Coordinates of C-alpha atoms and ligand atoms in Angstrom, one line a residue:
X1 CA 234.6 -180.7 -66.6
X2 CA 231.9 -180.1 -64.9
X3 CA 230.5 -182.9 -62.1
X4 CA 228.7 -181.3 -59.4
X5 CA 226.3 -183.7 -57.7
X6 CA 222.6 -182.7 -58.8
X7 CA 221.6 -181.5 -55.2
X8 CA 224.3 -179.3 -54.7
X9 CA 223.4 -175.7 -54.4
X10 CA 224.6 -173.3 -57.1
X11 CA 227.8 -170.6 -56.1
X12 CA 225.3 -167.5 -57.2
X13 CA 222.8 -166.0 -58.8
X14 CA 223.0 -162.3 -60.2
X15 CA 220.1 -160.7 -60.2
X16 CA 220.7 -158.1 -63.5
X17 CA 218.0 -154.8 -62.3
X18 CA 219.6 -151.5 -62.9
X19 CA 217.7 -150.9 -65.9
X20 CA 216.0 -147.5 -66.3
X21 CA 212.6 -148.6 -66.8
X22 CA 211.9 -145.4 -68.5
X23 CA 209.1 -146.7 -70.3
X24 CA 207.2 -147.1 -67.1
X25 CA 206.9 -143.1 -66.9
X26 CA 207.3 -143.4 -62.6
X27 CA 208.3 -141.7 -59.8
X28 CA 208.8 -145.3 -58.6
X29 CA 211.3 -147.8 -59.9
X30 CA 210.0 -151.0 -62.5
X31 CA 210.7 -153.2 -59.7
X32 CA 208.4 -152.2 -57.7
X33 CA 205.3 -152.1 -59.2
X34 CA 203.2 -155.0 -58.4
X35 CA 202.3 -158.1 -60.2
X36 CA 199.6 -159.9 -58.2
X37 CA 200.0 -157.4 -55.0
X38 CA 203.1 -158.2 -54.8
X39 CA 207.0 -156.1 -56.0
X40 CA 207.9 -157.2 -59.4
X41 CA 211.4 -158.0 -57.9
X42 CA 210.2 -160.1 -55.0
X43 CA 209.2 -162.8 -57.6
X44 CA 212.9 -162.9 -59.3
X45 CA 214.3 -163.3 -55.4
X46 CA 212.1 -165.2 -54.9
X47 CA 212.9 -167.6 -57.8
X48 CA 216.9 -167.2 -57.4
X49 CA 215.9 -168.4 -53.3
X50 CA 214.7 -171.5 -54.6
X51 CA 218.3 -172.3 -55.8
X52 CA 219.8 -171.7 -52.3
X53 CA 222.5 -170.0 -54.0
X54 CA 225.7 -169.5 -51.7
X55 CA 225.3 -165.4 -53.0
X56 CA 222.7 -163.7 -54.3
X57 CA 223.5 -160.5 -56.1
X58 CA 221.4 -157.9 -57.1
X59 CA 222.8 -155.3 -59.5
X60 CA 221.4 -151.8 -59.4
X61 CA 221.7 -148.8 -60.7
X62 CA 218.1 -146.9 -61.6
X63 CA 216.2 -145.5 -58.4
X64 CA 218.9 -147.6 -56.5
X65 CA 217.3 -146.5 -53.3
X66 CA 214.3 -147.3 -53.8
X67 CA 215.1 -150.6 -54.6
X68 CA 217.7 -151.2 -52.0
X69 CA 214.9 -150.3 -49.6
X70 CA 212.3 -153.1 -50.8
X71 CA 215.7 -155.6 -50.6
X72 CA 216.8 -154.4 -47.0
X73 CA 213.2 -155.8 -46.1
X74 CA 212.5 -158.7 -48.4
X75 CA 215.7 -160.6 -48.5
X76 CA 218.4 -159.0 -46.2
X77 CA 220.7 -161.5 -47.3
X78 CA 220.9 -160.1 -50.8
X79 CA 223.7 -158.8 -51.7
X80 CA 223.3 -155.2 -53.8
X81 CA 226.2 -153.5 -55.8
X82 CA 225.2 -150.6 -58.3
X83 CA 226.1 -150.5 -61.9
X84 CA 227.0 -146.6 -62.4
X85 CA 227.4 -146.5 -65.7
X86 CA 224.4 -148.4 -67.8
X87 CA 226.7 -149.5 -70.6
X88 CA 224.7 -153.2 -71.2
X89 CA 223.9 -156.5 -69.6
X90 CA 227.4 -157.4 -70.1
X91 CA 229.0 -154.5 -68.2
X92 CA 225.8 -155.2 -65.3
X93 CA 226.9 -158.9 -64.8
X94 CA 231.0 -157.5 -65.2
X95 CA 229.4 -155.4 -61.5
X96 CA 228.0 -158.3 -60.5
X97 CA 231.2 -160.1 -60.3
X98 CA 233.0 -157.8 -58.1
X99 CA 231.1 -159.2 -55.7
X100 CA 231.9 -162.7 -55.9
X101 CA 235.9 -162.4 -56.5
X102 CA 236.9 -165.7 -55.3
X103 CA 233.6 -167.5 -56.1
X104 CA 233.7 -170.6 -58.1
X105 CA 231.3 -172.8 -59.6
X106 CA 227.8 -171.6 -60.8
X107 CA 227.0 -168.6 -61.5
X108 CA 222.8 -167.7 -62.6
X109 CA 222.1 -164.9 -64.2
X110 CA 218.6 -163.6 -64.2
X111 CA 216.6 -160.4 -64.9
X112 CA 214.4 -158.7 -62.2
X113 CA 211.8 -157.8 -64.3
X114 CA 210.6 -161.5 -65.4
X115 CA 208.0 -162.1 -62.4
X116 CA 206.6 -165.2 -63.8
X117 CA 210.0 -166.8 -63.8
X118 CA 209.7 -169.9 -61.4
X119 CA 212.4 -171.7 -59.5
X120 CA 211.4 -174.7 -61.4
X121 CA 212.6 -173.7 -64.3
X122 CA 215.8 -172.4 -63.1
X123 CA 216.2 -175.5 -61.1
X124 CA 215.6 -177.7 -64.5
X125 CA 217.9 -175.1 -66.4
X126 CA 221.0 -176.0 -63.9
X127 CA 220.4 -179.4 -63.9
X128 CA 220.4 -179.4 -67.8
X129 CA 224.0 -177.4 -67.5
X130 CA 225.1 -180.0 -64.7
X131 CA 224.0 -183.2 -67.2
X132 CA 225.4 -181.4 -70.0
X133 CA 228.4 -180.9 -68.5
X134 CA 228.5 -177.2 -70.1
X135 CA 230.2 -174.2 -69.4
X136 CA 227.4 -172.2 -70.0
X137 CA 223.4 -173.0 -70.8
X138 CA 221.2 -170.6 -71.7
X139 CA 217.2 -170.4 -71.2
X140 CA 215.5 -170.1 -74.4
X141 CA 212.1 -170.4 -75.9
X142 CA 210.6 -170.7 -79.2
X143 CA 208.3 -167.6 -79.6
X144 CA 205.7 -166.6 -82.5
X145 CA 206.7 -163.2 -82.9
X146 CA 210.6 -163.2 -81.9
X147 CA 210.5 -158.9 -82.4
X148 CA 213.3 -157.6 -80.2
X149 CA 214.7 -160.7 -78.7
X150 CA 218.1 -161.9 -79.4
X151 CA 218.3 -164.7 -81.4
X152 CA 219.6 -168.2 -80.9
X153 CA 222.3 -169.3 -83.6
X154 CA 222.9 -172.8 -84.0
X155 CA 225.2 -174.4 -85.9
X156 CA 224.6 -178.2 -86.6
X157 CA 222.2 -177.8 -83.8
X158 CA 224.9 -176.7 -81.0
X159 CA 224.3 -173.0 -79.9
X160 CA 226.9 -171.3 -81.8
X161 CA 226.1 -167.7 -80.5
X162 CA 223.3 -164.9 -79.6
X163 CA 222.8 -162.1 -82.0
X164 CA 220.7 -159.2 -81.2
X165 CA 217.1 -158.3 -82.5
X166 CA 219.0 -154.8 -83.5
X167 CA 222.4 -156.5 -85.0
X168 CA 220.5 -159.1 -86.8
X169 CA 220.8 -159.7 -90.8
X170 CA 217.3 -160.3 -92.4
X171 CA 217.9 -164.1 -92.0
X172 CA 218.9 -164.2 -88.4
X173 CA 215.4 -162.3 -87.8
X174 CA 213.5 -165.3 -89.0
X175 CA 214.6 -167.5 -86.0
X176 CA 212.2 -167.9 -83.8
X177 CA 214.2 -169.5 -80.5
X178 CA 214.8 -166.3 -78.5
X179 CA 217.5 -165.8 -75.8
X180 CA 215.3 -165.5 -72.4
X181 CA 218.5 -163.3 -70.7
X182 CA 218.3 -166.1 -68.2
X183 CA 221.9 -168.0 -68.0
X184 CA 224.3 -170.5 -66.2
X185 CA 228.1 -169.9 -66.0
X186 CA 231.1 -171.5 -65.3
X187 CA 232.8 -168.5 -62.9
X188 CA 236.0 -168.7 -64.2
X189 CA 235.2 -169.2 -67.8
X190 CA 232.7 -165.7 -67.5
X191 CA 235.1 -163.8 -65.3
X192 CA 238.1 -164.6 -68.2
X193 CA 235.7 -163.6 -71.1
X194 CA 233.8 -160.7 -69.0
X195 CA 237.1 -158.3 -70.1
X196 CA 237.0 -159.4 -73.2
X197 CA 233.2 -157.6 -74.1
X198 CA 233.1 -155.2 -77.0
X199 CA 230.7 -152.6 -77.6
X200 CA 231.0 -152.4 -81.4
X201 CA 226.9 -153.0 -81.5
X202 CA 224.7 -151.3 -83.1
X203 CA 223.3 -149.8 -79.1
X204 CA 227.1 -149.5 -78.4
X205 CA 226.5 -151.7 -75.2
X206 CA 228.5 -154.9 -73.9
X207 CA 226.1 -157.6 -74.7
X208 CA 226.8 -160.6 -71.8
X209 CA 225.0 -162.0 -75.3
X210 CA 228.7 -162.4 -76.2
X211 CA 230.2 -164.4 -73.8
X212 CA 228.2 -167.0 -76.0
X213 CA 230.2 -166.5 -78.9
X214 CA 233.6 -165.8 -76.7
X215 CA 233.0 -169.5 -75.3
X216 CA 232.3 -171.4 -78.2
X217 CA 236.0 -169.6 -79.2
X218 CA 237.4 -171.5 -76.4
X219 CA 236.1 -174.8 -77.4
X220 CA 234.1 -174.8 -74.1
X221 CA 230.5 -176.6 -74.4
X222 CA 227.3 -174.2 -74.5
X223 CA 223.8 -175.3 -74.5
X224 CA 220.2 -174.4 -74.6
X225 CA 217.4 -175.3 -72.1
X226 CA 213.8 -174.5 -74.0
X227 CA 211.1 -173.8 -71.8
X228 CA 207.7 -174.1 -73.2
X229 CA 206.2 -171.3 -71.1
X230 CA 206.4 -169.1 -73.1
X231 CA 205.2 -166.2 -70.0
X232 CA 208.2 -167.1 -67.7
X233 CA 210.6 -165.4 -70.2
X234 CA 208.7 -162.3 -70.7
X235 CA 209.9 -159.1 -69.1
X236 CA 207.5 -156.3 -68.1
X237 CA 209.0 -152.5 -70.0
X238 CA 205.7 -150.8 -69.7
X239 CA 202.2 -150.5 -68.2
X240 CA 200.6 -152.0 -70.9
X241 CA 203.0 -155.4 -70.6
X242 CA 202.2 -155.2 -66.7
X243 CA 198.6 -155.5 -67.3
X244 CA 199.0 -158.3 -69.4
X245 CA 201.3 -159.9 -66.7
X246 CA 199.0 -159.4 -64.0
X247 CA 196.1 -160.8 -66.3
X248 CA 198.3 -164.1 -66.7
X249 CA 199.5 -164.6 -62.9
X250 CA 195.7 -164.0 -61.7
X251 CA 194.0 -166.1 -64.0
X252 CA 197.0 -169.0 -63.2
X253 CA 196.2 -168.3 -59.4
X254 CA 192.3 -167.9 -60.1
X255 CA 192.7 -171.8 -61.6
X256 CA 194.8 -172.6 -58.9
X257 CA 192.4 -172.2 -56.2
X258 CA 189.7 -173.7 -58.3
X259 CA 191.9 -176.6 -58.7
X260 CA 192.3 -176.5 -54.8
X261 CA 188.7 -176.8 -54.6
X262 CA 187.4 -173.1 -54.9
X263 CA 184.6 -172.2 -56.2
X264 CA 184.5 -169.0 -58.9
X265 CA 181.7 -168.3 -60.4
X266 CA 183.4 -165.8 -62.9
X267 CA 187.0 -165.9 -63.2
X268 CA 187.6 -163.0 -65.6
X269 CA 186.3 -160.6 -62.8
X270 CA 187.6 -162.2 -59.7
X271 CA 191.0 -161.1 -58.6
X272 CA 193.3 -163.1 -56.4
X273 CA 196.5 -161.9 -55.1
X274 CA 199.7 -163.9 -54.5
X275 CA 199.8 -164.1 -50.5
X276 CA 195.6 -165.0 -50.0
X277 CA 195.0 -167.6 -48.6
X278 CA 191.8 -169.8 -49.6
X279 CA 190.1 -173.0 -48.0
X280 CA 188.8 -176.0 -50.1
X281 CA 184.3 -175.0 -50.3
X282 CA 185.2 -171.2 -50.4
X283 CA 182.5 -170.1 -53.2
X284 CA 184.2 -166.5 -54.8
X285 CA 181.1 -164.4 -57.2
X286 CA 182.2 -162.0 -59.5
X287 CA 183.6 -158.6 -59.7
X288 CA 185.1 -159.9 -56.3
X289 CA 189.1 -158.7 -55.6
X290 CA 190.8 -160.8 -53.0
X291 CA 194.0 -158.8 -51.7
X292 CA 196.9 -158.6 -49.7
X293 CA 196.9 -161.4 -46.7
X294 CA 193.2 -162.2 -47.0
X295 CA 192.4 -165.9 -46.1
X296 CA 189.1 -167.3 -46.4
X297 CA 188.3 -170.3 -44.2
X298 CA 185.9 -173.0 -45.9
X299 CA 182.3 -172.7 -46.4
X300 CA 182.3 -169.3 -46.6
X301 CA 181.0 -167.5 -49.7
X302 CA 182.2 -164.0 -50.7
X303 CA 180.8 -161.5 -53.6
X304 CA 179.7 -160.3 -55.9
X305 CA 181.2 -157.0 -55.9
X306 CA 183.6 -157.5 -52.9
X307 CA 187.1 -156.1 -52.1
X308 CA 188.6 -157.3 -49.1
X309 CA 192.5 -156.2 -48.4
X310 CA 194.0 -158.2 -45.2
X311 CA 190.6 -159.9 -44.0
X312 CA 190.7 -162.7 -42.0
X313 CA 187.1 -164.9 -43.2
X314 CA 186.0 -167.5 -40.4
X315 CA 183.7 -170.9 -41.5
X316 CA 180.9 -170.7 -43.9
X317 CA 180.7 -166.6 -43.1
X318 CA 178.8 -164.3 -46.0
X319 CA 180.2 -161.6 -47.0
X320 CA 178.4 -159.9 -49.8
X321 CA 178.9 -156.7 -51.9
X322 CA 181.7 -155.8 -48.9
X323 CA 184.6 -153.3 -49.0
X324 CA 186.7 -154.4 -46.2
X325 CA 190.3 -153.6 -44.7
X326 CA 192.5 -155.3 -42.2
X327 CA 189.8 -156.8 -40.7
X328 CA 188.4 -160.0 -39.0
X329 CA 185.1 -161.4 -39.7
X330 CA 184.3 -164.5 -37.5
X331 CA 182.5 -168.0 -38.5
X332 CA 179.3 -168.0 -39.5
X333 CA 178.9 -164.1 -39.9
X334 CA 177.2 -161.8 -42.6
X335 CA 178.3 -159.4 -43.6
X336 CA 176.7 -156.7 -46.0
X337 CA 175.4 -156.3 -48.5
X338 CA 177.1 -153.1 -49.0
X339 CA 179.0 -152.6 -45.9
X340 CA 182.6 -151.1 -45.3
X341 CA 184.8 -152.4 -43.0
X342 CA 187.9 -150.4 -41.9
X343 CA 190.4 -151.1 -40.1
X344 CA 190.6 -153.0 -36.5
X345 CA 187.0 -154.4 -37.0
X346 CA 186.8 -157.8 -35.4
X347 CA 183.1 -159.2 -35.8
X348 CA 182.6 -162.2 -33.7
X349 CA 181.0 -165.7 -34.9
X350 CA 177.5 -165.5 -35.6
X351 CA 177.6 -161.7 -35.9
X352 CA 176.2 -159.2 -38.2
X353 CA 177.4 -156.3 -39.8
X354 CA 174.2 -155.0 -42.4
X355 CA 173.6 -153.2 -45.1
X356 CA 174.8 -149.4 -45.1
X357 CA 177.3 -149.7 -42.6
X358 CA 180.4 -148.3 -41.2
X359 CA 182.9 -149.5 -38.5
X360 CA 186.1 -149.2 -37.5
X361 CA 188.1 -149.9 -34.6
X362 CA 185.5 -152.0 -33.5
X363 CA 185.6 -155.5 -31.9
X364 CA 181.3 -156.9 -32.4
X365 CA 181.2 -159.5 -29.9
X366 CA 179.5 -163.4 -30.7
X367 CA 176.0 -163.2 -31.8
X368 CA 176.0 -159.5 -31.6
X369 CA 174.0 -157.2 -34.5
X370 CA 174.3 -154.0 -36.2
X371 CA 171.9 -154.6 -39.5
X372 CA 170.9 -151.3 -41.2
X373 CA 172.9 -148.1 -41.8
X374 CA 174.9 -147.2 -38.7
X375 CA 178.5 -146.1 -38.1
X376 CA 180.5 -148.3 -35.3
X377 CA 184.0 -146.1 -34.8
X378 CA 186.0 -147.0 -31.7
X379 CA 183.5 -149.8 -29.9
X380 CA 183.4 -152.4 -28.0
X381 CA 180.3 -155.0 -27.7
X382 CA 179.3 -157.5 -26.0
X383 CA 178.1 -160.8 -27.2
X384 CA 174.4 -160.8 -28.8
X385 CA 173.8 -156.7 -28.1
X386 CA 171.6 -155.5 -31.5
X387 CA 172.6 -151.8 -32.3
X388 CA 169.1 -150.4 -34.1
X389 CA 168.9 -149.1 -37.6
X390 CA 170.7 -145.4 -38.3
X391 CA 172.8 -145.5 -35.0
X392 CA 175.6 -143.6 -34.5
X393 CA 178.6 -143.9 -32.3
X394 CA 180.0 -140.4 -31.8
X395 CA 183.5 -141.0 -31.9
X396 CA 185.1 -137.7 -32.1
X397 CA 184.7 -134.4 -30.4
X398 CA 186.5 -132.6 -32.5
X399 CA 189.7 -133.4 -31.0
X400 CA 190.3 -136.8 -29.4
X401 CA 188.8 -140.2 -31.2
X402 CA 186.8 -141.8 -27.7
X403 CA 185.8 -145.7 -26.9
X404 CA 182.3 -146.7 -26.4
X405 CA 181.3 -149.7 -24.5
X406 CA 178.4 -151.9 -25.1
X407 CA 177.6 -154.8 -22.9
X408 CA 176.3 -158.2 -23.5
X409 CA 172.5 -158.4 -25.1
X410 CA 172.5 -154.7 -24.8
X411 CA 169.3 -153.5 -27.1
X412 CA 170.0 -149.8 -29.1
X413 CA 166.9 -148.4 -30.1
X414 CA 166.8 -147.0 -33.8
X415 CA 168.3 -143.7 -34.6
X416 CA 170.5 -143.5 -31.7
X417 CA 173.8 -141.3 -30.7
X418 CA 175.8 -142.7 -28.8
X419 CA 178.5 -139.9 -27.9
X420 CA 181.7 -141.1 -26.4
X421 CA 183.2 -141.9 -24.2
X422 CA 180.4 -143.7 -22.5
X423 CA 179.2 -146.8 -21.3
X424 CA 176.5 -149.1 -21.9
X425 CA 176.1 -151.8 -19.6
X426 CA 175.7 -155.4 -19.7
X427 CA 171.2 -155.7 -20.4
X428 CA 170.5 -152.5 -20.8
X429 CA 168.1 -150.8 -22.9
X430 CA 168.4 -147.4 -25.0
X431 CA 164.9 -145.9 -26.0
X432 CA 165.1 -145.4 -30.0
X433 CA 166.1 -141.8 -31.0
X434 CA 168.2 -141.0 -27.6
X435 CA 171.0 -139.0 -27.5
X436 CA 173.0 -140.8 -24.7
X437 CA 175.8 -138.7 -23.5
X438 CA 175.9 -140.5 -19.8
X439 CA 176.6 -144.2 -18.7
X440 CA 173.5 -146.6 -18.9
X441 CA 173.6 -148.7 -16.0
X442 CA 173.3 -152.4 -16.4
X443 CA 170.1 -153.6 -17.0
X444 CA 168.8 -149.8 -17.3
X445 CA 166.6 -148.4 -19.7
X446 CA 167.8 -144.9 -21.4
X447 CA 165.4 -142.4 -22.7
X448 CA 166.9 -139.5 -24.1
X449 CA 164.8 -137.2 -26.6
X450 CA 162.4 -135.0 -26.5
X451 CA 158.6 -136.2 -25.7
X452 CA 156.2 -136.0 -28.4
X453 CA 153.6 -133.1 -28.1
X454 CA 150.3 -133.8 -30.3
X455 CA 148.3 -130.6 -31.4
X456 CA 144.7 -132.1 -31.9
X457 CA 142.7 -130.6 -34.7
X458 CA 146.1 -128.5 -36.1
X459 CA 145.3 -128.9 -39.8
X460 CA 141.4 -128.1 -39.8
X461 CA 142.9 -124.8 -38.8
X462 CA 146.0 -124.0 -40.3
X463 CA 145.4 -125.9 -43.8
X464 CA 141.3 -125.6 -44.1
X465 CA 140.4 -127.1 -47.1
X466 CA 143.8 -129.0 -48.2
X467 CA 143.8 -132.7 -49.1
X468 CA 144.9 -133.1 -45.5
X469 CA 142.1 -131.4 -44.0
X470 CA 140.0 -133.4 -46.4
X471 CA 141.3 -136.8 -45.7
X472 CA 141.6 -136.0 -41.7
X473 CA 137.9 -135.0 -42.1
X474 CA 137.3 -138.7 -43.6
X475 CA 139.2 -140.6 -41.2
X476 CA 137.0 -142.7 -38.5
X477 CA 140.0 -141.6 -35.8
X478 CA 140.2 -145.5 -35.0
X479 CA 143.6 -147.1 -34.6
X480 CA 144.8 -149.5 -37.8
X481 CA 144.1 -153.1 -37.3
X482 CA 147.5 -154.2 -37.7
X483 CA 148.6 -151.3 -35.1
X484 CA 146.3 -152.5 -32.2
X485 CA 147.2 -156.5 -32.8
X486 CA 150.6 -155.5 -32.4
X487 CA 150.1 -153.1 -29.2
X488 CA 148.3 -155.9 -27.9
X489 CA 150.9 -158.4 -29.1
X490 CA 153.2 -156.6 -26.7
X491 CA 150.8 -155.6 -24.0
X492 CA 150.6 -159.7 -23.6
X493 CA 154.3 -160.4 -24.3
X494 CA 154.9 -157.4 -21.4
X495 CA 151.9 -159.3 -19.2
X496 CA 153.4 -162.7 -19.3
X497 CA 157.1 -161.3 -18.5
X498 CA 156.0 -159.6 -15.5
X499 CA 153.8 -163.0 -14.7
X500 CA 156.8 -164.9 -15.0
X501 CA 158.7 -162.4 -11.9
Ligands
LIG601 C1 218.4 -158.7 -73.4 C2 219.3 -159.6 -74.2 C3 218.5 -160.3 -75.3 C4 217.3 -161.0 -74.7 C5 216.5 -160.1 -73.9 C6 215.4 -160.9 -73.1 C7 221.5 -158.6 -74.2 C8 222.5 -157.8 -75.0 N1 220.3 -158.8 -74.8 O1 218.0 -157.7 -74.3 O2 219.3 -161.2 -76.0 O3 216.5 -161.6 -75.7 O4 217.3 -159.4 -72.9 O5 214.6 -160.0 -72.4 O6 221.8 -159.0 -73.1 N2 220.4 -154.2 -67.3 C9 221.2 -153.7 -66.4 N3 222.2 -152.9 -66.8 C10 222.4 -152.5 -68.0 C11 221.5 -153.0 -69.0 C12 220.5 -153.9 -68.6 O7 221.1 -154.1 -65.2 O8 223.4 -151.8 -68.3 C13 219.3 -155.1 -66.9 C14 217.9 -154.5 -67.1 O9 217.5 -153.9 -65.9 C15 217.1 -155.7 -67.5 C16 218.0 -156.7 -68.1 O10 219.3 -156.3 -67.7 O11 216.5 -156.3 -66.3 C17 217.9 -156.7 -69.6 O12 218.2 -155.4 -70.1 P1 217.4 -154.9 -71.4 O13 218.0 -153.6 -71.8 O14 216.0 -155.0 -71.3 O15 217.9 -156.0 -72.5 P2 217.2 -156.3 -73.9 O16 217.6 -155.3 -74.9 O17 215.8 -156.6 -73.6
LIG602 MG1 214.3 -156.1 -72.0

């Protein structure tokens, strides 16, 4: 009889994944492929981890490198042993055993490709077996369409054994309680009826499915724990069920975070993977895809049409129609709309990264700006420097990528190259339109382009009578309004500066 103390940890867990996953069509194994950014088989360690089994066992067979690699990273402690012959689940867990000779107690058995499988619900399936006092309990679930599950027979309500979707008469098909593949065992009791597996099936396979049968033969107790969510049984075969999955785990995470205080405007087009990482006040608009190790610190709003991958989002920061990549956007900085951030840009608090532009490698310092179509590769600014519309750090010479330096409350004139490596120092000036190819001092002004030559009376004689001629010919030759306020805006803005000195 079984009277293990609630709390105690289970003996193992086999994890059943050498499956071929043929329906898949990859290169790379089922396992892998992500639900929710993450490897479908991280989830089922993940779950069997929250049981703190004494040895967890991963069977595999199909791409077994592949899938030993992802496990060498994720949970070193795991033990893998491959199945080399695919003859059924029966002959995986029969693997799995070898493994765990002298182990008694509990044994789990789960299935790597059931992501949404929580360790709640193996947790509540072992402590069912444990108050049962069974030798073996099985997770089940009663489905609308039971189509290819194995079926639960009961017999005066006791399980009585597990027949398969393929093996089933017409009358076993209309039971709806489906076998989940998801099971406890006594050790000894499976390792004694493990041999005793037949393959006389209608997929010639041994069917672990059997040991139900096999136990109820030995008079030993068998039971069912029914889950009623419905999603942590299902398995993912092909693309088409991994779309749905990864549907169902984002909107679940989607209402988490508005239950943590998010706000999402749209949650059908908003996209949350499993490892971000979102304040309370965060406001998400649509089409926005939250990925990797993003967090998002409160106050900020992001979207619409955002994708950040591995952004780091300080306080109350806007980040609008932004692609971004392992990047760090400080508090109370905007960002876009329609910016890309690549990787290594850092933009400090109260910065600005505009509309139409590029960085990477490049650490914006507090206060500073870059607002309109510019590309920021390998730089380094101050704090509040602006960088003028359509400038251009020049990066690359062909060979080597180079650093630029820009000081504190450096000004960049519009249109600007700035052709590393080189310089600028803390106050200085660039004229718009320079090519600078040498150091600006501190506190310098840089002009660099050529000087504008004006050819007076050009178009009377080289386009007589064209609609330019004609319009020249009307004009009274005085300067704009607007143009001489503003030239004598900053004739007394330059007059009271020099005043000041
Ligand atoms: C199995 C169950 C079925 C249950 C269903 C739930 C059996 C005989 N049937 O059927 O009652 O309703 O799961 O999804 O157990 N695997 C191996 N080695 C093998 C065969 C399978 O590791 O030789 C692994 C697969 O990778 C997979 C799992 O076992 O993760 C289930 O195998 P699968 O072939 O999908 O079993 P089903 O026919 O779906
Ligand atoms: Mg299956």
């Amino acid at each position: 009889m079984n009277t293990t103390p609630a709390q105690t940890p289970v003996a193992a867990v086999i994890v059943l994944a050498a499956g071929g996953g043929t329906r898949m069509k990859s290169k790379r194994s089922k396992l892998l492929h992500a639900v929710a950014g993450r490897p479908m088989l991280s989830y089922a360690v993940d779950a069997a981890r929250a049981l703190e089994p004494r040895h967890l066992v991963v069977v595999v067979g199909h791409l077994r490198e592949q899938v030993e690699a992802h496990l060498a990273e994720y949970c070193p402690e795991a033990l893998t042993v491959e199945q080399a012959v695919r003859n059924g689940t029966g002959g995986a867990v029969a693997v799995g055993m070898e493994k765990l000779a002298d182990v008694r107690g509990e044994i789990v058995v789960t299935y790597g490709d059931v992501p949404m499988l929580s360790g709640e619900t193996l947790k509540a399936l072992v402590a069912a077996h444990r108050a049962d006092h069974n030798a073996c309990t099985v997770l089940t679930a009663m489905v609308p369409d039971p189509t290819g599950y194995g079926r639960i027979v009961r017999e005066q309500g006791q399980v009585a054994r597990i027949v398969e979707h393929k093996d089933a008469t017409e009358a076993e098909r209309q039971i709806t309680e489906i076998n989940s593949g998801i099971y406890v065992f006594d050790a000894d009791l499976l390792r004694a009826g493990l041999p005793t597996l037949q393959p006389n099936n209608m997929q010639q396979e041994l069917y672990v499915t059997d040991m139900i049968g096999y136990l109820r033969g030995q008079d030993a107790r068998v039971g069912a724990y029914v889950t009623d969510d419905l999603w942590q049984t299902e398995g993912v075969n092909d693309r088409v069920q991994l779309a749905r999955m990864n549907a169902e785990v984002n909107r679940r995470l989607v209402e988490h975070w508005m239950l943590e205080g998010v706000t999402i405007t749209d949650p059908k087009t908003t996209w949350i993977e499993a490892d971000v990482d979102l304040e309370s006040d965060v406001t998400i608009l649509p089409n926005t895809q939250l990925l990797g190790a993003t967090s998002i610190a409160t106050g900020a709003l992001i979207g619409p049409d955002t994708t950040l991958r591995d952004v780091e989002v300080g306080e109350n920061a806007h980040v609008v129609r932004c692609h971004g990549e392992l990047a760090v956007i400080g508090p109370n900085a905007e960002v876009g709309p329609y910016a890309r951030l690549r990787p290594g840009t850092v933009l400090g608090q109260r910065g600005r990264i505009g509309t139409f532009v590029e960085t990477k490698n490049a650490e914006i310092g507090a206060g500073s700006r870059v607002p309109h179509f510019s590309y920021v590769g390998d730089a380094y600014l101050g704090e509040g420097a602006y960088v003028g519309a359509g400038t251009t750090f020049a990066n690359f010479d062909g060979q080597h990528r180079l650093p630029t330096h820009v000081g504190d409350h450096v000004f960049v004139g519009a249109n600007s190259v700035l052709v590393a490596p080189i310089e600028i120092g803390d106050g200085a000036y660039v004229a718009a339109g320079s090519a600078i190819t040498s150091d600006v001092p501190p506190g310098a002004l840089a002009v660099a382009r050529g000087r504008e030559h004006v050819s007076s009376g050009w178009v009377r004689r080289k386009r007589p009578g064209s609609r330019a001629a004609a319009a020249a010919e009307d004009a009274t030759g005085e300067v704009h309004p607007r143009i001489a306020e503003a030239r004598v805006r900053v004739q007394q803005t330059n007059e009271q500066q020099e005043a000041q000195q």
